[in-house]
């Protein structure tokens, strides 16, 4: 090697950002340090003089992995390239994680003369990896379902709780998007709000109705947040949710109990009065007509007395079913009490209401009960007059019902027009 090349080699070694140390090849003496560059001295805390002539075993300690050292010695003995990671000790006794490779050096005659080792302190990256693994374990151990996606909404992490709620194994979800859980229960406005919130950097919180792997639905209180890098760019989204299906089911059960008749499943009278009052308020604002039907099963006492109350209850349930199937989706069928029903025909003028009432009467009469046979229904109809109260409207429909009864039953009677 020419003097210029030698100087260049020396400069490259001494100015290298990586720690470089050159030892002799005397394995019996432990391969003593010949040259240590400034980066190596800074990493170990030793000066060049303190290192020179001493074996690098001085950097080992209790936490140094014996298996790595055994592999290192085997490679040195066979003059093979070595690469490994271990815990070393600085002069002050502190530890660091070093990643290093060792290359045997031979002279022109092929005789092994030295080993050159290029080393790097990877303590910070190892610590960061450990923290990431710890965070991943913590997220996985969390009781609430957690989902993380990249900026393109592809799933990169789902914890055990999320997998348990959705029925998907975590590995099944990787690379998919949260669209996998859409149930079809949310409209486009819901998802537009979600995207608008995330686009302006705000969290999005809502109750989602999601679909599990088996197709069943569940309710989740869910919070979705964007994650930014140091330049303010969105890199990921994290979703934390809570399965509230049990709570929703309980609330729905309580709401059903508060608004529904236990025997027929129709609206009960208390809630029915509330529906009628709301309809009257809307009618006052919109000016649309509103019609009320009051229906009564004819000779119901005879059914109870002759066939027993269980049969009477079945007649009530069958009647409720036919009434519900006969009205429009916007109408409300109410069990008013006993064998009496009220039907609220919202935004329905007198003419169409009469046609609907007649269809109902005929369907009831055409239906044959297993034990009772034919059952008939008497109906009173009243279309609301401007400003008329609920009590007055029901009173007129009730009077029409009694007229239908008095006229022979199984008929429709209309409240007189003003």
Short mmCIF file of C-alpha atoms in Angstrom, two decimals:
data_model
loop_
_atom_site.label_atom_id
_atom_site.label_comp_id
_atom_site.label_asym_id
_atom_site.label_seq_id
_atom_site.Cartn_x
_atom_site.Cartn_y
_atom_site.Cartn_z
CA UNK A 1 0.00 0.00 0.00
CA UNK A 2 1.45 3.37 -1.02
CA UNK A 3 1.86 6.15 1.57
CA UNK A 4 -1.09 8.15 0.14
CA UNK A 5 -3.30 5.05 0.29
CA UNK A 6 -2.11 4.33 3.82
CA UNK A 7 -2.95 7.85 4.92
CA UNK A 8 -6.36 7.60 3.24
CA UNK A 9 -7.03 4.28 4.97
CA UNK A 10 -6.00 5.74 8.32
CA UNK A 11 -8.19 8.81 7.81
CA UNK A 12 -11.16 6.66 6.81
CA UNK A 13 -10.83 4.54 9.94
CA UNK A 14 -10.27 7.42 12.33
CA UNK A 15 -13.04 9.63 10.90
CA UNK A 16 -15.63 6.91 10.47
CA UNK A 17 -18.99 7.54 12.15
CA UNK A 18 -19.10 3.83 13.06
CA UNK A 19 -16.92 2.56 15.86
CA UNK A 20 -13.95 0.66 14.44
CA UNK A 21 -11.45 -1.39 16.38
CA UNK A 22 -8.55 -3.47 15.01
CA UNK A 23 -7.04 -6.27 17.08
CA UNK A 24 -4.25 -8.72 16.56
CA UNK A 25 -5.09 -12.33 15.76
CA UNK A 26 -3.61 -13.85 18.93
CA UNK A 27 -6.58 -15.85 20.16
CA UNK A 28 -4.67 -17.17 23.18
CA UNK A 29 -4.10 -13.60 24.39
CA UNK A 30 -7.70 -12.62 23.66
CA UNK A 31 -7.06 -10.57 20.48
CA UNK A 32 -5.53 -7.38 21.87
CA UNK A 33 -6.51 -3.93 20.62
CA UNK A 34 -4.10 -2.35 18.15
CA UNK A 35 -6.16 0.58 16.85
CA UNK A 36 -9.38 2.09 18.17
CA UNK A 37 -10.94 5.06 16.40
CA UNK A 38 -12.50 8.02 18.24
CA UNK A 39 -16.05 6.68 17.70
CA UNK A 40 -15.10 3.44 19.45
CA UNK A 41 -13.49 5.33 22.34
CA UNK A 42 -16.58 7.54 22.68
CA UNK A 43 -18.85 4.49 22.69
CA UNK A 44 -16.86 2.59 25.35
CA UNK A 45 -15.63 5.50 27.47
CA UNK A 46 -12.01 4.33 27.23
CA UNK A 47 -9.13 6.36 25.78
CA UNK A 48 -6.95 4.87 23.02
CA UNK A 49 -4.13 4.33 25.52
CA UNK A 50 -6.43 2.50 27.93
CA UNK A 51 -7.56 0.20 25.12
CA UNK A 52 -4.25 -0.44 23.41
CA UNK A 53 -2.89 -3.92 24.04
CA UNK A 54 -5.87 -5.09 26.03
CA UNK A 55 -8.38 -7.78 24.90
CA UNK A 56 -11.95 -6.73 24.17
CA UNK A 57 -13.18 -9.19 26.79
CA UNK A 58 -12.74 -6.18 29.11
CA UNK A 59 -16.03 -4.90 27.66
CA UNK A 60 -17.98 -7.99 28.67
CA UNK A 61 -19.95 -8.46 31.88
CA UNK A 62 -22.79 -10.33 33.62
CA UNK A 63 -25.42 -9.34 31.06
CA UNK A 64 -23.32 -10.27 28.04
CA UNK A 65 -24.92 -13.26 26.34
CA UNK A 66 -22.55 -16.28 26.65
CA UNK A 67 -24.07 -17.90 23.54
CA UNK A 68 -23.12 -14.89 21.41
CA UNK A 69 -19.58 -14.89 22.80
CA UNK A 70 -19.25 -18.63 22.15
CA UNK A 71 -20.32 -18.13 18.53
CA UNK A 72 -17.87 -15.20 18.25
CA UNK A 73 -14.95 -17.32 19.49
CA UNK A 74 -15.83 -20.14 17.12
CA UNK A 75 -15.84 -17.74 14.17
CA UNK A 76 -12.54 -16.16 15.22
CA UNK A 77 -10.94 -19.55 15.66
CA UNK A 78 -11.98 -20.56 12.15
CA UNK A 79 -11.16 -17.09 10.78
CA UNK A 80 -14.74 -16.65 9.59
CA UNK A 81 -16.79 -13.48 9.31
CA UNK A 82 -18.91 -12.82 12.40
CA UNK A 83 -21.95 -10.66 12.96
CA UNK A 84 -23.86 -10.38 16.19
CA UNK A 85 -25.49 -8.31 18.93
CA UNK A 86 -24.68 -8.29 22.63
CA UNK A 87 -24.67 -6.18 25.77
CA UNK A 88 -21.27 -4.61 26.53
CA UNK A 89 -20.04 -2.49 29.43
CA UNK A 90 -18.50 0.97 29.29
CA UNK A 91 -15.68 2.15 31.47
CA UNK A 92 -18.17 3.67 33.94
CA UNK A 93 -20.00 0.34 34.26
CA UNK A 94 -23.06 1.35 32.27
CA UNK A 95 -24.33 -1.04 29.63
CA UNK A 96 -25.00 -0.55 25.95
CA UNK A 97 -26.26 -2.78 23.16
CA UNK A 98 -23.75 -3.18 20.39
CA UNK A 99 -24.23 -4.54 16.90
CA UNK A 100 -20.93 -5.52 15.36
CA UNK A 101 -19.25 -7.52 12.64
CA UNK A 102 -15.73 -8.85 12.59
CA UNK A 103 -13.71 -9.56 9.49
CA UNK A 104 -10.42 -11.50 9.48
CA UNK A 105 -7.44 -9.72 7.88
CA UNK A 106 -4.63 -11.64 6.13
CA UNK A 107 -1.27 -10.53 4.81
CA UNK A 108 0.02 -11.00 1.29
CA UNK A 109 0.97 -14.58 2.12
CA UNK A 110 -2.51 -15.40 3.38
CA UNK A 111 -1.49 -15.51 7.00
CA UNK A 112 -4.14 -14.29 9.48
CA UNK A 113 -2.73 -11.21 11.20
CA UNK A 114 -5.60 -9.11 12.50
CA UNK A 115 -9.33 -8.77 12.99
CA UNK A 116 -11.19 -5.60 12.14
CA UNK A 117 -14.49 -4.95 13.87
CA UNK A 118 -17.06 -2.36 12.83
CA UNK A 119 -19.46 -1.63 15.67
CA UNK A 120 -22.53 0.47 16.33
CA UNK A 121 -24.30 1.34 19.56
CA UNK A 122 -27.93 0.38 18.95
CA UNK A 123 -29.13 0.92 22.51
CA UNK A 124 -31.62 3.62 21.54
CA UNK A 125 -33.15 1.62 18.71
CA UNK A 126 -33.36 -1.48 20.93
CA UNK A 127 -34.98 0.61 23.65
CA UNK A 128 -37.43 2.04 21.11
CA UNK A 129 -38.24 -1.45 19.82
CA UNK A 130 -38.82 -2.64 23.36
CA UNK A 131 -41.11 0.30 24.03
CA UNK A 132 -43.01 -0.43 20.83
CA UNK A 133 -43.37 -4.08 21.80
CA UNK A 134 -44.46 -3.05 25.29
CA UNK A 135 -47.00 -0.64 23.81
CA UNK A 136 -48.26 -3.36 21.47
CA UNK A 137 -48.62 -5.76 24.40
CA UNK A 138 -50.39 -3.08 26.42
CA UNK A 139 -52.78 -2.34 23.57
CA UNK A 140 -53.39 -6.02 23.06
CA UNK A 141 -54.08 -6.50 26.76
CA UNK A 142 -56.54 -3.59 26.87
CA UNK A 143 -60.12 -4.64 27.59
CA UNK A 144 -61.53 -2.18 25.04
CA UNK A 145 -61.34 -3.07 21.32
CA UNK A 146 -58.55 -1.12 19.57
CA UNK A 147 -57.92 -0.87 15.83
CA UNK A 148 -55.09 0.96 14.04
CA UNK A 149 -55.00 1.70 10.31
CA UNK A 150 -52.49 3.44 8.07
CA UNK A 151 -53.31 6.68 6.27
CA UNK A 152 -55.04 4.70 3.51
CA UNK A 153 -57.29 3.07 6.14
CA UNK A 154 -55.69 -0.36 5.82
CA UNK A 155 -55.68 -2.23 9.11
CA UNK A 156 -52.20 -2.75 10.59
CA UNK A 157 -53.18 -3.72 14.15
CA UNK A 158 -56.22 -5.16 15.93
CA UNK A 159 -56.04 -6.20 19.56
CA UNK A 160 -57.44 -9.34 21.13
CA UNK A 161 -60.51 -7.53 22.44
CA UNK A 162 -61.34 -6.28 18.94
CA UNK A 163 -60.96 -9.78 17.53
CA UNK A 164 -63.22 -11.17 20.27
CA UNK A 165 -65.98 -8.64 19.54
CA UNK A 166 -65.91 -8.98 15.75
CA UNK A 167 -65.17 -12.71 15.48
CA UNK A 168 -62.21 -12.12 13.16
CA UNK A 169 -58.73 -13.37 13.99
CA UNK A 170 -56.24 -10.44 14.05
CA UNK A 171 -54.32 -11.86 11.09
CA UNK A 172 -57.53 -11.97 9.03
CA UNK A 173 -57.92 -8.22 9.44
CA UNK A 174 -54.44 -7.09 8.39
CA UNK A 175 -54.55 -5.20 5.11
CA UNK A 176 -58.35 -4.95 5.13
CA UNK A 177 -60.27 -1.70 5.72
CA UNK A 178 -62.91 -0.93 8.36
CA UNK A 179 -65.52 -1.10 5.59
CA UNK A 180 -65.44 -4.82 6.40
CA UNK A 181 -67.58 -4.09 9.48
CA UNK A 182 -70.23 -1.93 7.80
CA UNK A 183 -73.73 -3.13 8.60
CA UNK A 184 -75.71 -0.95 6.21
CA UNK A 185 -77.44 0.69 9.19
CA UNK A 186 -75.74 4.07 8.69
CA UNK A 187 -76.53 6.47 5.84
CA UNK A 188 -74.04 8.36 3.67
CA UNK A 189 -74.40 11.46 5.85
CA UNK A 190 -73.02 9.51 8.82
CA UNK A 191 -69.83 8.59 6.97
CA UNK A 192 -69.58 12.08 5.47
CA UNK A 193 -69.54 13.50 9.01
CA UNK A 194 -66.84 10.97 9.95
CA UNK A 195 -64.57 11.95 7.06
CA UNK A 196 -65.18 15.66 7.55
CA UNK A 197 -64.20 15.44 11.22
CA UNK A 198 -61.01 13.51 10.50
CA UNK A 199 -60.09 15.80 7.59
CA UNK A 200 -60.03 18.83 9.91
CA UNK A 201 -58.03 16.95 12.52
CA UNK A 202 -60.86 16.37 14.98
CA UNK A 203 -61.78 13.13 16.68
CA UNK A 204 -64.98 11.45 15.54
CA UNK A 205 -67.15 9.94 18.26
CA UNK A 206 -70.38 8.09 17.61
CA UNK A 207 -72.31 4.93 18.27
CA UNK A 208 -71.64 2.51 15.41
CA UNK A 209 -73.80 -0.44 14.44
CA UNK A 210 -71.17 -2.86 13.14
CA UNK A 211 -71.32 -6.31 11.62
CA UNK A 212 -69.42 -9.28 13.01
CA UNK A 213 -67.80 -12.03 10.99
CA UNK A 214 -70.91 -14.22 11.37
CA UNK A 215 -73.18 -11.44 10.09
CA UNK A 216 -74.65 -10.53 13.47
CA UNK A 217 -74.75 -6.88 14.52
CA UNK A 218 -73.39 -5.14 17.59
CA UNK A 219 -73.43 -1.58 18.92
CA UNK A 220 -70.12 0.12 19.72
CA UNK A 221 -69.32 3.48 21.23
CA UNK A 222 -66.37 4.37 19.05
CA UNK A 223 -63.78 7.13 18.94
CA UNK A 224 -61.57 7.55 15.86
CA UNK A 225 -58.53 9.84 15.95
CA UNK A 226 -55.89 10.80 13.36
CA UNK A 227 -52.19 10.38 14.21
CA UNK A 228 -49.69 12.86 12.75
CA UNK A 229 -45.95 12.74 12.05
CA UNK A 230 -43.53 15.54 12.96
CA UNK A 231 -44.43 17.36 9.73
CA UNK A 232 -48.13 17.40 10.53
CA UNK A 233 -49.09 14.72 8.03
CA UNK A 234 -51.63 12.04 8.91
CA UNK A 235 -49.88 8.68 9.11
CA UNK A 236 -52.41 6.53 10.92
CA UNK A 237 -55.86 6.39 12.46
CA UNK A 238 -56.60 4.76 15.80
CA UNK A 239 -60.04 3.61 16.88
CA UNK A 240 -60.96 2.80 20.47
CA UNK A 241 -64.41 1.36 21.01
CA UNK A 242 -66.61 -0.26 23.60
CA UNK A 243 -69.22 -2.93 22.91
CA UNK A 244 -72.46 -1.53 24.32
CA UNK A 245 -74.80 -4.09 22.76
CA UNK A 246 -75.98 -5.32 26.15
CA UNK A 247 -76.77 -1.78 27.26
CA UNK A 248 -78.57 -1.00 24.00
CA UNK A 249 -80.59 -4.21 24.28
CA UNK A 250 -81.56 -3.28 27.83
CA UNK A 251 -82.53 0.26 26.80
CA UNK A 252 -84.58 -1.09 23.91
CA UNK A 253 -86.27 -3.58 26.24
CA UNK A 254 -87.10 -0.81 28.70
CA UNK A 255 -88.34 1.41 25.88
CA UNK A 256 -90.45 -1.44 24.52
CA UNK A 257 -91.89 -2.11 27.97
CA UNK A 258 -92.71 1.57 28.38
CA UNK A 259 -94.37 1.97 24.99
CA UNK A 260 -95.80 -1.43 24.05
CA UNK A 261 -98.70 -3.53 25.16
CA UNK A 262 -97.38 -6.81 26.57
CA UNK A 263 -100.12 -9.00 25.07
CA UNK A 264 -100.35 -7.71 21.50
CA UNK A 265 -97.06 -5.86 20.98
CA UNK A 266 -98.98 -2.79 19.82
CA UNK A 267 -98.41 0.66 21.26
CA UNK A 268 -100.01 0.96 24.67
CA UNK A 269 -102.58 3.63 25.49
CA UNK A 270 -100.20 5.92 27.38
CA UNK A 271 -97.71 6.07 24.52
CA UNK A 272 -100.54 6.14 21.98
CA UNK A 273 -101.87 9.36 23.52
CA UNK A 274 -98.40 10.84 23.16
CA UNK A 275 -98.31 9.83 19.46
CA UNK A 276 -101.72 11.40 18.83
CA UNK A 277 -100.74 14.67 20.53
CA UNK A 278 -97.57 14.83 18.40
CA UNK A 279 -99.60 14.18 15.26
CA UNK A 280 -102.03 16.96 16.17
CA UNK A 281 -99.12 19.38 16.64
CA UNK A 282 -97.69 18.44 13.23
CA UNK A 283 -101.12 18.82 11.63
CA UNK A 284 -101.48 22.32 13.11
CA UNK A 285 -98.16 23.26 11.47
CA UNK A 286 -98.55 21.49 8.14
CA UNK A 287 -102.30 21.79 7.67
CA UNK A 288 -102.50 18.15 6.60
CA UNK A 289 -105.62 16.16 7.55
CA UNK A 290 -105.59 13.55 10.30
CA UNK A 291 -108.06 10.72 10.80
CA UNK A 292 -108.68 8.46 13.77
CA UNK A 293 -110.28 5.01 13.78
CA UNK A 294 -111.69 3.53 16.98
CA UNK A 295 -112.21 -0.24 16.59
CA UNK A 296 -113.92 -2.74 18.86
CA UNK A 297 -114.16 -6.53 18.55
CA UNK A 298 -117.82 -7.48 18.45
CA UNK A 299 -119.22 -9.72 21.22
CA UNK A 300 -115.79 -10.17 22.77
CA UNK A 301 -117.28 -11.00 26.19
CA UNK A 302 -119.01 -14.00 24.62
CA UNK A 303 -115.65 -15.20 23.27
CA UNK A 304 -114.05 -14.98 26.72
CA UNK A 305 -117.01 -16.61 28.44
CA UNK A 306 -117.51 -19.31 25.84
CA UNK A 307 -113.92 -20.24 24.95
CA UNK A 308 -111.89 -18.98 27.89
CA UNK A 309 -109.48 -16.13 28.36
CA UNK A 310 -106.51 -17.82 26.64
CA UNK A 311 -108.58 -18.07 23.46
CA UNK A 312 -109.71 -14.49 23.93
CA UNK A 313 -106.08 -13.42 24.22
CA UNK A 314 -105.28 -15.22 20.98
CA UNK A 315 -108.15 -13.42 19.23
CA UNK A 316 -106.69 -10.11 20.47
CA UNK A 317 -103.24 -11.04 19.18
CA UNK A 318 -104.60 -12.13 15.79
CA UNK A 319 -106.62 -8.94 15.48
CA UNK A 320 -103.58 -6.82 16.41
CA UNK A 321 -101.53 -8.59 13.75
CA UNK A 322 -104.12 -8.03 11.01
CA UNK A 323 -104.49 -4.37 11.96
CA UNK A 324 -100.71 -3.82 11.88
CA UNK A 325 -100.43 -5.52 8.48
CA UNK A 326 -103.27 -3.47 7.01
CA UNK A 327 -102.11 0.08 7.73
CA UNK A 328 -99.39 2.24 6.16
CA UNK A 329 -95.88 2.36 7.67
CA UNK A 330 -96.49 5.88 8.97
CA UNK A 331 -99.69 4.93 10.80
CA UNK A 332 -99.87 3.85 14.44
CA UNK A 333 -101.99 1.02 15.84
CA UNK A 334 -102.73 1.33 19.56
CA UNK A 335 -104.34 -1.08 21.98
CA UNK A 336 -106.60 1.36 23.76
CA UNK A 337 -107.86 -1.07 26.34
CA UNK A 338 -109.64 -4.45 26.54
CA UNK A 339 -110.85 -5.33 23.06
CA UNK A 340 -110.68 -1.72 21.81
CA UNK A 341 -108.05 -0.43 19.37
CA UNK A 342 -107.28 3.05 18.04
CA UNK A 343 -105.60 3.60 14.67
CA UNK A 344 -103.92 6.94 13.98
CA UNK A 345 -103.91 7.72 10.24
CA UNK A 346 -101.41 10.55 9.97
CA UNK A 347 -101.75 12.92 7.00
CA UNK A 348 -104.77 10.97 5.76
CA UNK A 349 -107.97 12.66 4.51
CA UNK A 350 -111.44 11.23 5.02
CA UNK A 351 -111.83 9.50 1.63
CA UNK A 352 -108.70 7.27 1.73
CA UNK A 353 -109.30 6.69 5.44
CA UNK A 354 -112.77 5.27 4.72
CA UNK A 355 -111.32 2.91 2.09
CA UNK A 356 -108.62 1.73 4.51
CA UNK A 357 -111.10 1.21 7.33
CA UNK A 358 -113.34 -0.90 5.11
CA UNK A 359 -110.38 -3.07 4.06
CA UNK A 360 -109.53 -3.60 7.72
CA UNK A 361 -113.11 -4.58 8.58
CA UNK A 362 -113.28 -7.07 5.73
CA UNK A 363 -109.91 -8.67 6.56
CA UNK A 364 -110.92 -9.18 10.17
CA UNK A 365 -114.23 -10.75 9.13
CA UNK A 366 -112.61 -12.99 6.51
CA UNK A 367 -110.06 -14.36 8.95
CA UNK A 368 -111.15 -17.58 10.68
CA UNK A 369 -109.85 -18.36 14.15
CA UNK A 370 -109.17 -22.02 14.89
CA UNK A 371 -111.60 -22.23 17.82
CA UNK A 372 -113.83 -19.18 17.50
CA UNK A 373 -114.31 -19.08 13.75
CA UNK A 374 -115.32 -15.70 12.34
CA UNK A 375 -114.82 -12.52 14.36
CA UNK A 376 -116.13 -9.11 13.37
CA UNK A 377 -115.00 -5.58 14.07
CA UNK A 378 -117.00 -2.38 14.45
CA UNK A 379 -115.21 0.82 13.52
CA UNK A 380 -115.87 4.50 14.19
CA UNK A 381 -114.07 7.04 11.99
CA UNK A 382 -113.48 10.76 12.63
CA UNK A 383 -111.36 13.18 10.61
CA UNK A 384 -110.00 15.99 12.72
CA UNK A 385 -111.56 19.42 12.43
CA UNK A 386 -109.24 22.48 12.57
CA UNK A 387 -108.01 23.10 16.11
CA UNK A 388 -109.83 20.08 17.52
CA UNK A 389 -108.30 18.59 20.68
CA UNK A 390 -107.37 14.94 21.10
CA UNK A 391 -110.21 14.39 23.57
CA UNK A 392 -112.79 15.89 21.20
CA UNK A 393 -111.48 13.91 18.21
CA UNK A 394 -111.49 10.62 20.13
CA UNK A 395 -114.95 11.45 21.46
CA UNK A 396 -116.38 11.88 17.96
CA UNK A 397 -114.72 8.66 16.72
CA UNK A 398 -116.03 6.86 19.81
CA UNK A 399 -119.55 8.14 19.15
CA UNK A 400 -119.29 6.84 15.58
CA UNK A 401 -118.19 3.44 16.94
CA UNK A 402 -121.28 3.21 19.14
CA UNK A 403 -123.40 4.09 16.13
CA UNK A 404 -121.78 1.17 14.26
CA UNK A 405 -122.56 -1.11 17.22
CA UNK A 406 -126.12 0.15 17.49
CA UNK A 407 -126.64 -0.37 13.73
CA UNK A 408 -125.82 -4.07 13.91
CA UNK A 409 -122.01 -4.34 14.36
CA UNK A 410 -119.45 -5.49 11.78
CA UNK A 411 -119.65 -2.13 10.10
CA UNK A 412 -117.96 1.24 9.71
CA UNK A 413 -119.67 4.41 10.93
CA UNK A 414 -118.44 7.93 10.15
CA UNK A 415 -118.52 10.87 12.53
CA UNK A 416 -120.67 13.57 10.93
CA UNK A 417 -118.92 16.42 9.14
CA UNK A 418 -119.37 19.90 10.64
#
